C-alpha positions as CSV (number, residue, x, y, z in Angstrom):
1,M,-43.5,-55.6,-1.2
2,I,-40.2,-53.7,-1.6
3,S,-39.6,-51.4,-4.4
4,A,-36.4,-49.7,-5.5
5,R,-36.4,-46.9,-7.9
6,I,-34.0,-44.1,-8.9
7,E,-35.4,-40.6,-8.3
8,N,-34.6,-37.6,-10.5
9,L,-33.7,-39.8,-13.5
10,P,-34.0,-36.7,-15.9
11,A,-31.3,-35.0,-13.8
12,L,-29.1,-38.1,-14.0
13,T,-29.7,-38.2,-17.8
14,A,-28.7,-34.5,-18.1
15,A,-25.5,-35.1,-16.0
16,L,-24.5,-37.8,-18.4
17,R,-25.5,-36.0,-21.5
18,G,-24.3,-37.6,-24.7
19,Y,-25.1,-41.2,-23.7
20,G,-28.7,-40.8,-24.8
21,S,-31.0,-43.8,-24.4
22,Q,-28.4,-46.0,-22.9
23,I,-29.0,-44.5,-19.4
24,P,-32.6,-45.7,-18.9
25,F,-31.5,-49.1,-20.1
26,A,-28.6,-49.1,-17.7
27,V,-30.8,-48.0,-14.8
28,S,-33.3,-50.7,-15.5
29,V,-30.6,-53.4,-15.6
30,A,-29.0,-52.1,-12.4
31,L,-32.3,-51.9,-10.6
32,T,-33.1,-55.5,-11.5
33,S,-29.6,-56.6,-10.5
34,S,-30.0,-54.8,-7.2
35,A,-33.5,-56.3,-6.6
36,H,-32.0,-59.8,-6.9
37,A,-29.3,-58.7,-4.5
38,V,-32.0,-57.6,-2.0
39,N,-33.7,-61.0,-2.4
40,R,-30.3,-62.7,-1.6
41,S,-29.9,-60.4,1.4
42,I,-33.3,-61.3,2.8
43,Q,-32.4,-65.0,2.4
44,A,-29.1,-64.4,4.2
45,E,-31.0,-62.7,7.1
46,M,-33.4,-65.6,7.4
47,R,-30.6,-68.1,7.4
48,S,-28.9,-66.2,10.2
49,D,-31.9,-65.4,12.4
50,I,-34.4,-68.3,12.0
51,A,-33.8,-71.0,14.6
52,G,-32.8,-74.2,13.0
53,G,-32.6,-72.4,9.6
54,P,-35.4,-71.6,7.2
55,T,-37.1,-74.2,5.1
56,P,-36.6,-74.3,1.4
57,Y,-40.2,-73.2,1.2
58,T,-39.4,-70.0,3.2
59,L,-36.2,-69.3,1.1
60,R,-38.3,-69.3,-2.0
61,A,-40.8,-66.9,-0.6
62,F,-39.8,-63.8,-2.5
63,A,-39.9,-63.1,-6.3
64,V,-38.4,-60.3,-8.3
65,T,-40.3,-58.3,-10.8
66,P,-37.6,-56.7,-13.1
67,A,-37.5,-53.1,-14.0
68,T,-38.0,-51.9,-17.6
69,K,-36.8,-48.7,-19.4
70,Q,-40.4,-47.4,-19.0
71,T,-41.1,-48.3,-15.3
72,Q,-37.6,-47.7,-13.8
73,Q,-38.8,-49.8,-10.9
74,A,-37.9,-53.3,-9.7
75,I,-40.0,-55.0,-7.1
76,V,-39.2,-57.7,-4.5
77,G,-42.4,-59.2,-3.0
78,L,-43.8,-62.3,-1.5
79,K,-45.0,-64.8,-4.0
80,T,-48.8,-65.4,-4.2
81,A,-49.1,-69.1,-3.5
82,P,-46.8,-72.1,-4.3
83,S,-48.5,-75.0,-6.1
84,G,-50.5,-77.0,-3.6
85,G,-49.0,-75.1,-0.6
86,T,-50.0,-72.4,1.8
87,P,-49.8,-68.8,0.4
88,Y,-46.6,-67.1,1.6
89,E,-48.4,-64.1,3.1
90,Q,-50.5,-66.4,5.1
91,A,-47.7,-68.6,6.3
92,I,-44.8,-66.3,7.0
93,G,-46.1,-62.7,6.4
94,H,-46.1,-62.1,10.2
95,L,-42.3,-62.4,10.2
96,F,-42.0,-59.2,8.1
97,R,-45.0,-57.1,9.3
98,G,-45.6,-58.4,12.8
99,G,-49.1,-59.1,14.1
100,V,-51.1,-62.3,14.2
101,R,-50.0,-65.4,12.2
102,R,-52.6,-66.3,9.7
103,F,-54.2,-69.8,9.6
104,K,-52.3,-72.6,8.0
105,R,-53.8,-75.3,5.7
106,L,-53.7,-77.9,8.5
107,E,-55.6,-75.6,10.8
108,G,-58.2,-74.9,8.1
109,W,-58.7,-78.7,7.5
110,L,-59.0,-79.3,11.3
111,E,-61.6,-76.6,11.6
112,Q,-63.5,-77.9,8.6
113,M,-63.5,-81.3,10.2
114,G,-64.9,-80.0,13.4
115,I,-61.7,-80.8,15.3
116,L,-60.3,-77.3,15.9
117,P,-62.5,-74.7,17.6
118,S,-63.2,-71.7,15.4
119,G,-60.7,-68.9,15.7
120,Q,-58.1,-71.0,17.4
121,Q,-54.7,-72.3,16.1
122,V,-52.5,-75.3,16.8
123,V,-49.0,-75.2,18.4
124,P,-46.8,-78.2,18.9
125,G,-47.4,-80.1,22.1
126,S,-44.8,-81.3,24.6
127,R,-44.3,-84.7,22.9
128,A,-44.7,-83.7,19.3
129,P,-41.9,-85.0,17.1
130,L,-40.1,-81.9,15.8
131,D,-37.6,-81.4,13.1
132,R,-34.5,-79.3,13.6
133,R,-36.5,-76.2,12.6
134,G,-39.1,-76.8,15.3
135,N,-41.9,-78.0,13.0
136,V,-43.8,-81.2,13.5
137,K,-42.4,-83.7,11.1
138,L,-44.4,-83.9,7.9
139,A,-44.6,-87.7,7.8
140,E,-46.0,-87.8,11.3
141,V,-48.6,-85.1,10.5
142,K,-49.7,-87.0,7.5
143,E,-50.2,-90.1,9.6
144,M,-52.2,-88.1,12.2
145,V,-54.4,-86.5,9.5
146,G,-55.1,-89.9,7.9
147,I,-56.2,-91.4,11.2
148,L,-58.3,-88.5,12.2
149,A,-60.0,-88.4,8.8
150,A,-60.8,-92.0,9.1
151,S,-62.4,-91.5,12.5
152,R,-64.6,-88.7,11.1
153,R,-65.8,-91.0,8.4
154,G,-66.8,-93.5,11.0
155,L,-64.3,-96.2,10.0
156,R,-63.3,-98.8,12.4
157,N,-59.6,-99.0,11.8
158,L,-58.5,-95.8,13.5
159,R,-55.0,-96.8,14.4
160,S,-51.8,-97.7,12.6
161,Y,-49.7,-100.8,13.6
162,R,-45.9,-101.1,13.7
163,R,-43.2,-103.0,15.4
164,A,-40.8,-100.7,17.4
165,G,-38.0,-100.9,19.9
166,R,-35.4,-103.5,20.5
167,S,-38.0,-106.2,21.1
168,K,-39.8,-105.3,17.9
169,E,-43.0,-105.4,19.9
170,Q,-46.1,-104.5,17.9
171,K,-47.7,-101.3,18.9
172,A,-51.0,-99.7,17.9
173,V,-50.9,-95.9,17.3
174,G,-54.0,-93.8,17.3
175,F,-55.1,-90.2,17.9
176,F,-57.9,-88.6,19.8
177,V,-59.1,-85.0,20.2
178,V,-59.8,-83.1,23.5
179,R,-62.0,-80.1,22.9
180,P,-62.3,-77.2,25.4
181,G,-64.7,-78.0,28.2
182,D,-64.8,-81.8,27.4
183,P,-66.1,-83.3,30.7
184,A,-64.7,-86.7,29.8
185,A,-61.2,-85.4,29.5
186,S,-61.1,-82.5,31.9
187,H,-57.6,-83.5,33.2
188,L,-56.1,-83.1,29.7
189,A,-55.3,-79.9,27.9
190,P,-57.4,-79.2,24.8
191,G,-55.7,-80.4,21.7
192,I,-54.7,-83.5,19.7
193,W,-53.2,-86.4,21.6
194,R,-51.6,-89.6,20.4
195,R,-52.3,-92.9,22.1
196,I,-49.9,-95.9,21.9
197,D,-51.1,-99.3,22.9
198,S,-48.9,-102.3,23.4
199,A,-48.7,-105.5,25.5
200,A,-47.0,-103.4,28.2
201,G,-49.9,-101.0,28.5
202,S,-51.2,-97.7,27.0
203,T,-49.5,-94.3,27.0
204,I,-50.7,-90.9,25.6
205,E,-48.6,-88.0,24.2
206,Q,-49.6,-84.4,23.7
207,W,-49.0,-83.5,20.0
208,F,-50.9,-80.3,19.3
209,V,-52.4,-77.8,21.7
210,F,-55.4,-75.6,20.8
211,A,-54.5,-72.0,21.5
212,S,-55.8,-68.5,20.7
213,P,-53.7,-66.7,18.0
214,G,-50.7,-65.0,19.5
215,R,-49.2,-61.7,18.3
216,Y,-45.7,-61.6,16.8
217,S,-43.2,-58.8,16.7
218,Q,-41.6,-57.9,13.4
219,Q,-38.6,-60.2,12.9
220,F,-37.2,-58.8,9.6
221,D,-37.2,-55.1,8.6
222,L,-37.5,-55.5,4.8
223,E,-37.1,-51.8,4.1
224,K,-33.9,-51.6,6.1
225,I,-32.5,-54.7,4.4
226,A,-33.4,-53.3,1.0
227,D,-32.0,-49.9,1.6
228,E,-28.7,-51.3,2.8
229,S,-28.5,-53.8,0.0
230,V,-29.3,-51.3,-2.8
231,A,-26.7,-48.8,-1.3
232,R,-24.1,-51.5,-1.6
233,T,-24.9,-52.9,-5.0
234,F,-26.6,-50.3,-7.2
235,P,-23.6,-47.9,-8.0
236,A,-21.4,-50.7,-9.2
237,A,-24.3,-52.4,-11.0
238,F,-25.2,-49.1,-12.8
239,K,-21.6,-48.4,-13.8
240,A,-21.2,-51.9,-15.2
241,A,-24.5,-51.8,-17.1
242,L,-23.8,-48.3,-18.5
243,D,-20.3,-49.3,-19.6
244,K,-21.7,-52.3,-21.4
245,A,-24.5,-50.3,-23.0
246,I,-22.0,-47.6,-24.3
247,A,-19.6,-50.3,-25.6
248,T,-22.5,-52.0,-27.4
249,A,-23.8,-48.7,-28.9
250,R,-20.3,-47.9,-30.3
251,S,-19.7,-51.3,-31.9
């Protein structure tokens, strides 16, 4: 959470004696305007520094709580949880505070299903289909989850079928899990693998690797971003809000 407030408001009020109650109103309007500017500055930093660009989910991460005449404080903070999505603090909080990335919804589901060892996370494997941001493509993840869920229910159809390539040859796509210490697959790294079967033979691809949580360094200094943004925007925003308040009061 980032907060921006004006210290010594009584001294400011005294210095502008004669404008009465317009000053607290102007301050609250300017603080709110500056908080929105801070939010835009954070978005600009993320667009500049996140490889492949931030997702729309990430750009919507922060919300502004406006200032009032009573609080004289505007707050820019991570939203609690988007509808049906991973909470922002859990998914991207490590970008702003450093430390360990918290577990994502996919990891929670995999652990609940007995696929992911407790305390471990998943990272994309060498053959995972990534989007331009470095994330495994959502449609592919959904297919994987559907097939793995079916296997846990003991269903027989654990593969999807498609025609691919120039020859439109039919291929069967399935997934299997290699857990740490599995003697039957000791030559494979622990994780989730995709198997493709066709008339030409069978191939396997590493999609997700099981790994211990890694530590991240702070990528974005929110206080620094906020201080610089408020210094740029507040004076002009306050003057404009005060001018408007005075003009309205005189009319």
